[in-house]
Coordinates of C-alpha atoms in Angstrom, one line a residue:
M1 CA 98.1 66.5 98.9
A2 CA 100.7 67.8 99.7
E3 CA 103.6 65.3 101.8
N4 CA 106.0 66.8 104.5
S5 CA 108.4 64.7 106.4
G6 CA 111.0 65.9 109.7
V7 CA 114.6 64.8 110.4
D8 CA 115.1 66.1 114.0
G9 CA 117.2 65.2 117.0
G10 CA 120.1 62.6 115.5
L11 CA 122.3 65.6 114.0
K12 CA 124.4 66.8 117.1
V13 CA 126.9 69.7 117.2
R14 CA 129.8 67.1 118.1
M15 CA 129.6 65.8 115.0
R16 CA 131.9 68.3 113.8
E17 CA 135.0 67.5 113.1
V18 CA 138.0 69.5 114.5
K19 CA 140.7 70.0 111.5
M20 CA 144.1 67.7 112.6
D21 CA 146.2 71.0 112.8
D22 CA 144.0 72.1 115.6
V23 CA 143.3 68.7 117.6
Q24 CA 146.0 69.4 120.1
K25 CA 145.0 72.9 120.9
T26 CA 141.9 71.0 122.3
A27 CA 144.0 68.9 124.8
F28 CA 142.7 68.6 128.8
K29 CA 144.4 66.9 131.4
M30 CA 143.1 64.2 133.8
R31 CA 145.0 62.4 136.6
Y32 CA 147.0 60.1 134.7
M33 CA 146.7 61.5 131.2
H34 CA 145.6 63.8 128.5
F35 CA 143.2 63.9 126.3
Q36 CA 142.1 65.5 123.0
F37 CA 139.0 66.6 121.1
V38 CA 138.5 64.6 117.5
V39 CA 135.4 66.5 117.1
M40 CA 134.0 70.1 118.4
P41 CA 134.0 70.5 122.1
F42 CA 131.2 70.8 124.4
G43 CA 130.2 74.4 126.0
L44 CA 131.8 76.7 122.7
I45 CA 129.5 79.8 122.5
N46 CA 130.0 79.7 118.9
A47 CA 129.3 76.1 118.3
L48 CA 125.7 76.2 117.1
A49 CA 126.5 79.0 114.8
V50 CA 129.5 76.8 113.1
F51 CA 126.9 73.7 113.3
R52 CA 124.2 75.8 111.4
D53 CA 127.1 76.8 109.0
L54 CA 127.5 73.6 108.4
M55 CA 124.1 72.4 107.9
N56 CA 123.2 75.6 105.3
Q57 CA 126.5 74.5 103.0
V58 CA 125.8 70.3 103.3
C59 CA 122.0 71.8 101.5
R60 CA 123.1 74.4 99.9
S61 CA 121.8 72.8 96.9
M62 CA 118.1 71.9 98.1
L63 CA 117.3 75.3 100.1
D64 CA 114.2 76.9 99.6
R65 CA 113.7 73.8 96.8
L66 CA 113.0 71.0 99.0
V67 CA 114.5 71.3 102.6
I68 CA 114.0 74.3 105.4
V69 CA 117.0 73.9 108.0
F70 CA 116.9 75.2 111.4
I71 CA 120.0 74.2 113.2
D72 CA 119.5 70.6 114.0
D73 CA 115.8 70.3 112.3
I74 CA 115.3 69.5 108.7
L75 CA 111.6 70.0 107.2
I76 CA 111.4 68.3 103.9
Y77 CA 108.2 69.4 101.8
S78 CA 106.7 68.5 98.1
K79 CA 103.4 68.6 96.4
T80 CA 103.1 65.3 95.4
K81 CA 103.9 61.5 97.0
E82 CA 105.9 60.7 94.3
N83 CA 108.1 64.3 94.3
H84 CA 108.3 63.2 98.3
M85 CA 110.5 60.1 97.6
V86 CA 112.7 61.7 95.6
H87 CA 113.4 64.6 97.5
L88 CA 113.3 62.1 100.9
T89 CA 116.0 60.1 99.0
E90 CA 118.0 62.9 98.3
V91 CA 118.0 64.4 101.6
L92 CA 119.5 61.1 103.2
E93 CA 122.0 60.3 100.8
T94 CA 123.1 63.8 101.2
L95 CA 123.8 63.3 105.0
R96 CA 124.9 60.0 104.4
R97 CA 127.1 61.3 101.8
E98 CA 128.4 64.1 104.4
Q99 CA 128.6 61.3 107.1
L100 CA 126.0 63.3 109.2
Y101 CA 123.7 60.9 111.0
A102 CA 119.9 61.3 111.8
K103 CA 118.3 59.3 114.8
F104 CA 115.6 57.4 113.5
S105 CA 113.1 57.4 116.4
K106 CA 113.4 61.3 116.3
C107 CA 112.4 61.7 112.7
D108 CA 109.1 61.5 111.1
F109 CA 107.9 60.6 107.6
W110 CA 104.9 61.1 105.0
L111 CA 103.3 63.6 107.3
Q112 CA 100.1 65.5 106.2
E113 CA 100.8 67.9 109.2
V114 CA 104.0 68.5 110.6
Q115 CA 105.5 70.0 113.4
F116 CA 108.3 72.1 113.4
I117 CA 109.9 75.4 115.4
G118 CA 106.9 76.0 117.7
H119 CA 104.3 76.1 114.5
L120 CA 101.8 72.9 112.5
V121 CA 102.4 73.1 109.2
N122 CA 100.0 71.8 106.7
R123 CA 98.0 72.2 103.4
E124 CA 95.9 74.8 104.9
G125 CA 98.5 77.0 106.0
I126 CA 100.7 77.6 109.3
K127 CA 99.1 77.7 113.2
V128 CA 100.6 77.7 116.2
D129 CA 101.5 74.8 117.7
P130 CA 98.5 73.6 120.7
A131 CA 101.7 73.0 123.1
K132 CA 102.9 76.5 123.3
V133 CA 99.0 77.8 123.9
E134 CA 98.6 75.8 126.3
A135 CA 101.9 76.7 128.2
V136 CA 101.2 80.7 127.6
M137 CA 97.6 79.6 128.9
K138 CA 99.5 78.2 132.4
W139 CA 101.7 81.2 132.4
E140 CA 101.2 82.6 136.0
V141 CA 101.2 86.2 136.1
P142 CA 104.6 88.4 135.8
K143 CA 105.9 90.0 139.3
T144 CA 109.3 90.9 138.2
P145 CA 110.4 92.9 134.9
T146 CA 112.3 89.7 134.3
K147 CA 109.4 87.6 134.0
I148 CA 107.5 90.1 132.0
R149 CA 110.5 90.2 129.6
S150 CA 110.0 85.9 129.6
F151 CA 106.2 86.5 128.8
L152 CA 106.5 89.1 126.0
G153 CA 109.4 87.3 124.5
F154 CA 107.4 83.6 124.3
S155 CA 104.2 85.3 123.1
G156 CA 105.9 87.7 120.8
Y157 CA 107.4 84.8 119.1
Y158 CA 103.8 84.4 117.7
Q159 CA 103.2 88.1 117.1
R160 CA 102.5 87.5 113.6
F161 CA 99.2 86.0 114.7
N162 CA 98.1 88.2 117.0
Q163 CA 97.1 91.6 115.5
D164 CA 98.3 94.7 117.2
F165 CA 100.5 92.7 119.8
S166 CA 103.2 95.9 120.5
K167 CA 100.0 97.9 121.3
I168 CA 98.4 96.0 123.3
A169 CA 101.8 95.3 125.5
V170 CA 102.3 98.9 126.0
P171 CA 101.2 98.5 129.3
L172 CA 103.5 95.6 130.2
T173 CA 106.9 96.8 127.9
R174 CA 106.4 100.0 130.1
L175 CA 107.4 97.8 133.5
T176 CA 110.7 96.4 131.8
H177 CA 111.9 100.0 131.6
K178 CA 114.5 101.4 133.8
N179 CA 114.1 103.9 136.4
V180 CA 110.1 102.6 136.4
K181 CA 108.6 101.9 139.6
F182 CA 107.4 98.1 139.2
M183 CA 103.3 98.2 140.0
W184 CA 101.4 95.7 138.5
G185 CA 97.7 97.6 137.9
D186 CA 94.2 96.7 136.5
E187 CA 95.8 98.1 132.9
Q188 CA 98.6 95.3 133.0
Q189 CA 96.2 92.6 133.7
V190 CA 93.9 93.9 131.3
A191 CA 97.0 93.6 128.3
F192 CA 98.1 90.1 130.1
E193 CA 94.9 88.3 129.5
L194 CA 94.2 90.1 126.3
L195 CA 97.7 88.5 124.7
R196 CA 96.9 85.0 126.3
G197 CA 93.3 84.9 124.9
K198 CA 94.4 86.4 121.7
L199 CA 96.7 83.5 121.1
C200 CA 94.3 80.9 122.2
K201 CA 92.2 82.0 119.2
A202 CA 95.3 82.1 116.8
P203 CA 94.1 82.8 113.0
V204 CA 96.0 80.1 110.6
L205 CA 98.3 82.1 108.2
T206 CA 97.7 81.0 104.5
L207 CA 99.7 82.0 101.8
L208 CA 98.0 84.3 98.8
E209 CA 96.9 81.7 95.7
G210 CA 96.3 82.8 91.9
I211 CA 99.0 85.8 91.8
E212 CA 99.7 85.4 88.3
D213 CA 98.3 88.9 87.1
M214 CA 98.3 90.8 90.4
T215 CA 96.6 93.9 91.0
V216 CA 97.4 96.6 94.1
Y217 CA 96.0 99.8 94.9
C218 CA 97.8 102.2 96.6
D219 CA 97.3 105.5 98.3
A220 CA 99.6 108.6 100.2
S221 CA 98.7 111.2 102.6
Y222 CA 100.9 113.2 104.9
H223 CA 99.2 110.4 107.4
G224 CA 100.5 107.1 106.6
L225 CA 100.8 105.5 103.0
R226 CA 98.6 102.5 103.2
V227 CA 98.3 99.7 100.7
N228 CA 95.6 97.7 102.8
A229 CA 98.3 97.7 105.6
T230 CA 99.2 100.2 108.2
W231 CA 103.0 102.1 108.2
E232 CA 103.0 105.1 110.1
V233 CA 104.8 107.2 108.9
T234 CA 107.7 110.3 110.0
H235 CA 110.0 111.7 107.4
E236 CA 107.8 110.9 104.5
A237 CA 105.2 113.6 106.1
N238 CA 107.5 116.2 104.5
Y239 CA 107.7 114.3 101.0
P240 CA 106.5 116.5 98.4
T241 CA 102.9 115.0 96.8
H242 CA 104.5 113.6 93.7
D243 CA 107.1 111.8 96.0
L244 CA 104.9 110.9 98.7
E245 CA 102.9 109.2 96.4
L246 CA 105.6 107.3 95.1
A247 CA 106.6 106.4 98.3
A248 CA 103.6 104.1 98.7
V249 CA 104.3 102.5 95.1
V250 CA 107.4 101.4 97.0
F251 CA 106.2 100.5 100.1
A252 CA 103.7 98.5 98.6
L253 CA 106.6 96.2 96.4
K254 CA 109.1 95.8 99.2
L255 CA 105.7 94.9 101.6
W256 CA 104.7 92.2 98.8
R257 CA 107.8 91.7 96.7
H258 CA 107.8 87.7 97.8
Y259 CA 104.2 87.8 95.7
F260 CA 105.3 89.9 92.9
Y261 CA 108.7 88.0 92.1
G262 CA 108.4 86.4 88.5
V263 CA 104.5 87.7 88.0
K264 CA 103.4 90.7 86.5
C265 CA 101.6 93.1 88.3
S266 CA 99.6 95.9 87.8
I267 CA 99.6 99.2 90.3
Y268 CA 97.2 101.7 90.6
A269 CA 97.9 105.4 92.1
D270 CA 95.5 108.3 92.1
H271 CA 98.9 110.7 91.2
K272 CA 99.0 110.6 87.4
S273 CA 102.3 112.0 87.1
L274 CA 103.4 108.4 88.4
W275 CA 102.0 107.3 85.3
Y276 CA 105.2 108.9 83.6
F277 CA 107.6 108.0 86.4
L278 CA 109.5 105.3 84.8
D279 CA 110.2 107.5 81.5
Q280 CA 111.3 110.8 83.6
Q281 CA 114.7 111.9 82.8
N282 CA 115.9 114.1 85.8
L283 CA 115.0 112.0 89.0
N284 CA 116.7 113.1 92.3
M285 CA 118.9 110.7 94.7
R286 CA 115.8 109.5 96.5
Q287 CA 113.8 108.6 93.3
R288 CA 116.8 107.2 92.1
R289 CA 116.6 104.2 94.3
W290 CA 113.1 104.2 94.3
L291 CA 113.4 103.7 90.4
D292 CA 115.9 100.3 90.8
V293 CA 112.6 98.9 93.5
V294 CA 110.4 99.7 90.5
K295 CA 112.4 98.3 87.9
D296 CA 113.0 94.6 90.0
S297 CA 109.7 94.0 89.6
D298 CA 107.4 93.3 86.3
C299 CA 104.8 96.0 87.1
K300 CA 103.1 99.3 85.3
I301 CA 102.1 102.1 87.3
L302 CA 98.6 102.9 86.1
Y303 CA 96.3 105.7 87.5
H304 CA 93.1 105.8 89.0
S305 CA 91.4 108.5 90.4
G306 CA 91.2 109.5 94.0
K307 CA 87.3 109.1 94.0
A308 CA 87.5 105.7 92.4
N309 CA 90.1 104.3 95.4
V310 CA 88.4 104.1 98.2
V311 CA 89.8 101.6 100.5
A312 CA 93.5 102.8 99.8
D313 CA 92.1 106.1 100.2
A314 CA 90.2 106.2 103.2
L315 CA 92.8 104.1 105.2
S316 CA 95.6 106.6 103.8
R317 CA 93.8 109.8 105.6
K318 CA 93.0 107.2 108.7
A319 CA 94.7 109.3 111.6
H320 CA 94.5 109.9 115.6
I321 CA 94.0 113.7 115.0
T322 CA 90.5 114.0 113.3
M323 CA 89.0 117.5 112.1
M324 CA 86.7 119.3 114.3
W325 CA 83.6 120.5 113.2
V326 CA 81.2 123.0 115.0
P327 CA 78.0 123.5 113.4
W328 CA 76.3 127.1 113.4
M329 CA 78.2 128.6 116.0
R330 CA 81.5 130.8 116.1
L331 CA 84.2 129.0 117.9
T332 CA 87.4 131.3 119.5
V333 CA 89.7 129.8 121.0
M334 CA 91.5 131.5 124.0
T335 CA 94.5 130.6 125.6
S336 CA 95.8 131.3 129.3
L337 CA 99.6 132.3 127.6
L338 CA 99.5 135.7 128.1
E339 CA 98.7 135.2 132.0
L340 CA 100.7 132.5 131.8
I341 CA 103.7 134.6 130.5
K342 CA 103.0 138.1 132.8
S343 CA 103.2 135.7 136.1
S344 CA 107.1 133.9 134.4
Q345 CA 108.2 138.3 134.7
V346 CA 107.7 138.8 137.9
E347 CA 110.8 136.8 139.6
P348 CA 113.5 137.5 136.6
V349 CA 113.5 141.2 137.1
K350 CA 114.3 141.4 141.0
V351 CA 117.6 142.8 141.6
E352 CA 118.8 139.3 142.9
N353 CA 117.7 137.3 139.3
Q354 CA 118.7 140.2 137.3
K355 CA 122.5 137.8 137.0
N356 CA 120.8 134.7 135.9
E357 CA 118.8 136.3 133.0
R358 CA 121.6 138.4 132.0
V359 CA 119.0 141.4 131.3
K360 CA 120.4 143.6 133.6
G361 CA 121.2 146.2 130.6
Q362 CA 118.1 145.4 129.3
L363 CA 115.9 146.3 131.6
S364 CA 115.9 149.9 130.4
Q365 CA 114.3 149.0 127.0
L366 CA 111.5 146.9 128.6
V367 CA 108.8 148.7 128.3
T368 CA 104.6 147.8 129.9
D369 CA 102.0 147.7 127.4
S370 CA 98.0 148.3 128.0
R371 CA 98.0 144.5 128.9
G372 CA 100.6 144.7 131.8
L373 CA 102.9 142.7 129.8
L374 CA 106.8 143.9 129.5
T375 CA 108.1 144.1 125.7
R376 CA 110.6 145.4 124.0
S377 CA 109.7 147.4 120.6
G378 CA 106.6 146.0 120.5
R379 CA 107.7 142.5 121.3
V380 CA 106.5 140.6 124.2
W381 CA 109.7 139.6 126.7
V382 CA 109.8 135.9 127.7
P383 CA 112.4 135.3 130.3
M384 CA 115.1 132.6 130.0
S385 CA 114.9 130.5 133.1
C386 CA 111.2 129.3 133.0
E387 CA 109.5 126.5 130.8
V388 CA 107.1 129.0 129.0
R389 CA 109.9 128.8 126.1
Q390 CA 109.0 125.2 125.9
T391 CA 104.8 125.6 126.4
L392 CA 105.0 128.4 123.4
L393 CA 107.4 126.0 121.0
D394 CA 104.8 123.0 122.1
E395 CA 101.6 125.7 121.4
A396 CA 103.0 126.1 118.1
H397 CA 104.6 123.1 117.0
K398 CA 102.1 120.2 118.8
S399 CA 98.8 122.2 119.7
K400 CA 96.1 120.4 117.8
F401 CA 95.0 124.1 116.0
S402 CA 98.5 125.2 115.1
I403 CA 100.3 121.7 113.4
H404 CA 102.2 121.7 110.8
P405 CA 104.9 119.1 109.5
G406 CA 107.7 119.9 111.6
A407 CA 106.2 119.2 115.0
T408 CA 108.7 116.2 115.3
K409 CA 112.0 118.3 114.2
M410 CA 112.0 119.8 117.5

């Protein structure tokens, strides 16, 4: 059974002594005399950073081994009571040696559950402090952008417990933007209530156990990289298939690096060429960078057919745009672009607008075709000073019927 102790409160910033050569620089005048600070004065903007650096130096040999330090909070953790006695003695003796004193009334020892920076930590995992949940439930509806930022900052601290936090908070975040009129409507109220409600039902975050031999299934498509986690991609959509599948492997290694460290793992991908990646001689610069990531882990890449890799393959192909099926009929898509172009050609050819369009020397070359459109050398002429050009680009790059990977590069 795990044992925890917390040392809190008594460790103050003013315990940091001022260097003797600099004491005179802190002098301030009273009515009849001058005073000098021999410890760190109040009100310095970098006081917390300096004190945190001091605590990290003092506890350096114990960090991530038996203690966690956050400014003046020290959390001591152990797996057994015997180990905890040794660890607790080591920490307290270190504080005494460095002349850092803790206030006994604010310290807690031999706890099965400890409160630490807004969380409750026990053998089951990490959960939200009920006191913080109560504070969120009592939060009044924000009526200004500043109050919205305050609410999102507080609830966002626990976004690891709140799935899709960023997506739910979009209506609220939108009201904090510049040049956006503050209008609180039903959409914002629903998002506000949903964020509060999900925090009340926040799950317990647990650590992965039994990872001596870990197996990961990953897959990639032009919609995303999937290793039982979601990551929307942008530039990765332009990768060749080999690099795209390799990007999914590297993504898994980076995402779960803390689990892979020091253990053997097998990574299954449905692209057989990855099997020989570690033995390849000619690699481009991107692949060389990824090779360093792969070699940091004791892993081997194995082939797993796409038919068998059901979960990762299905997740990688999930996207906002789905295929449209029309059974037993022919679908003809007609656009209104030609009519839009035709109407946009009327004003530019007028005498008063020819200078702005810079078409004065081209009018003689424009010919009206059978559709009533002005053309030049058989190609439709699109005026410059209209929005039709942007509409054409959007139709070619962003339409559901003509999308290609360059859509985001316009």
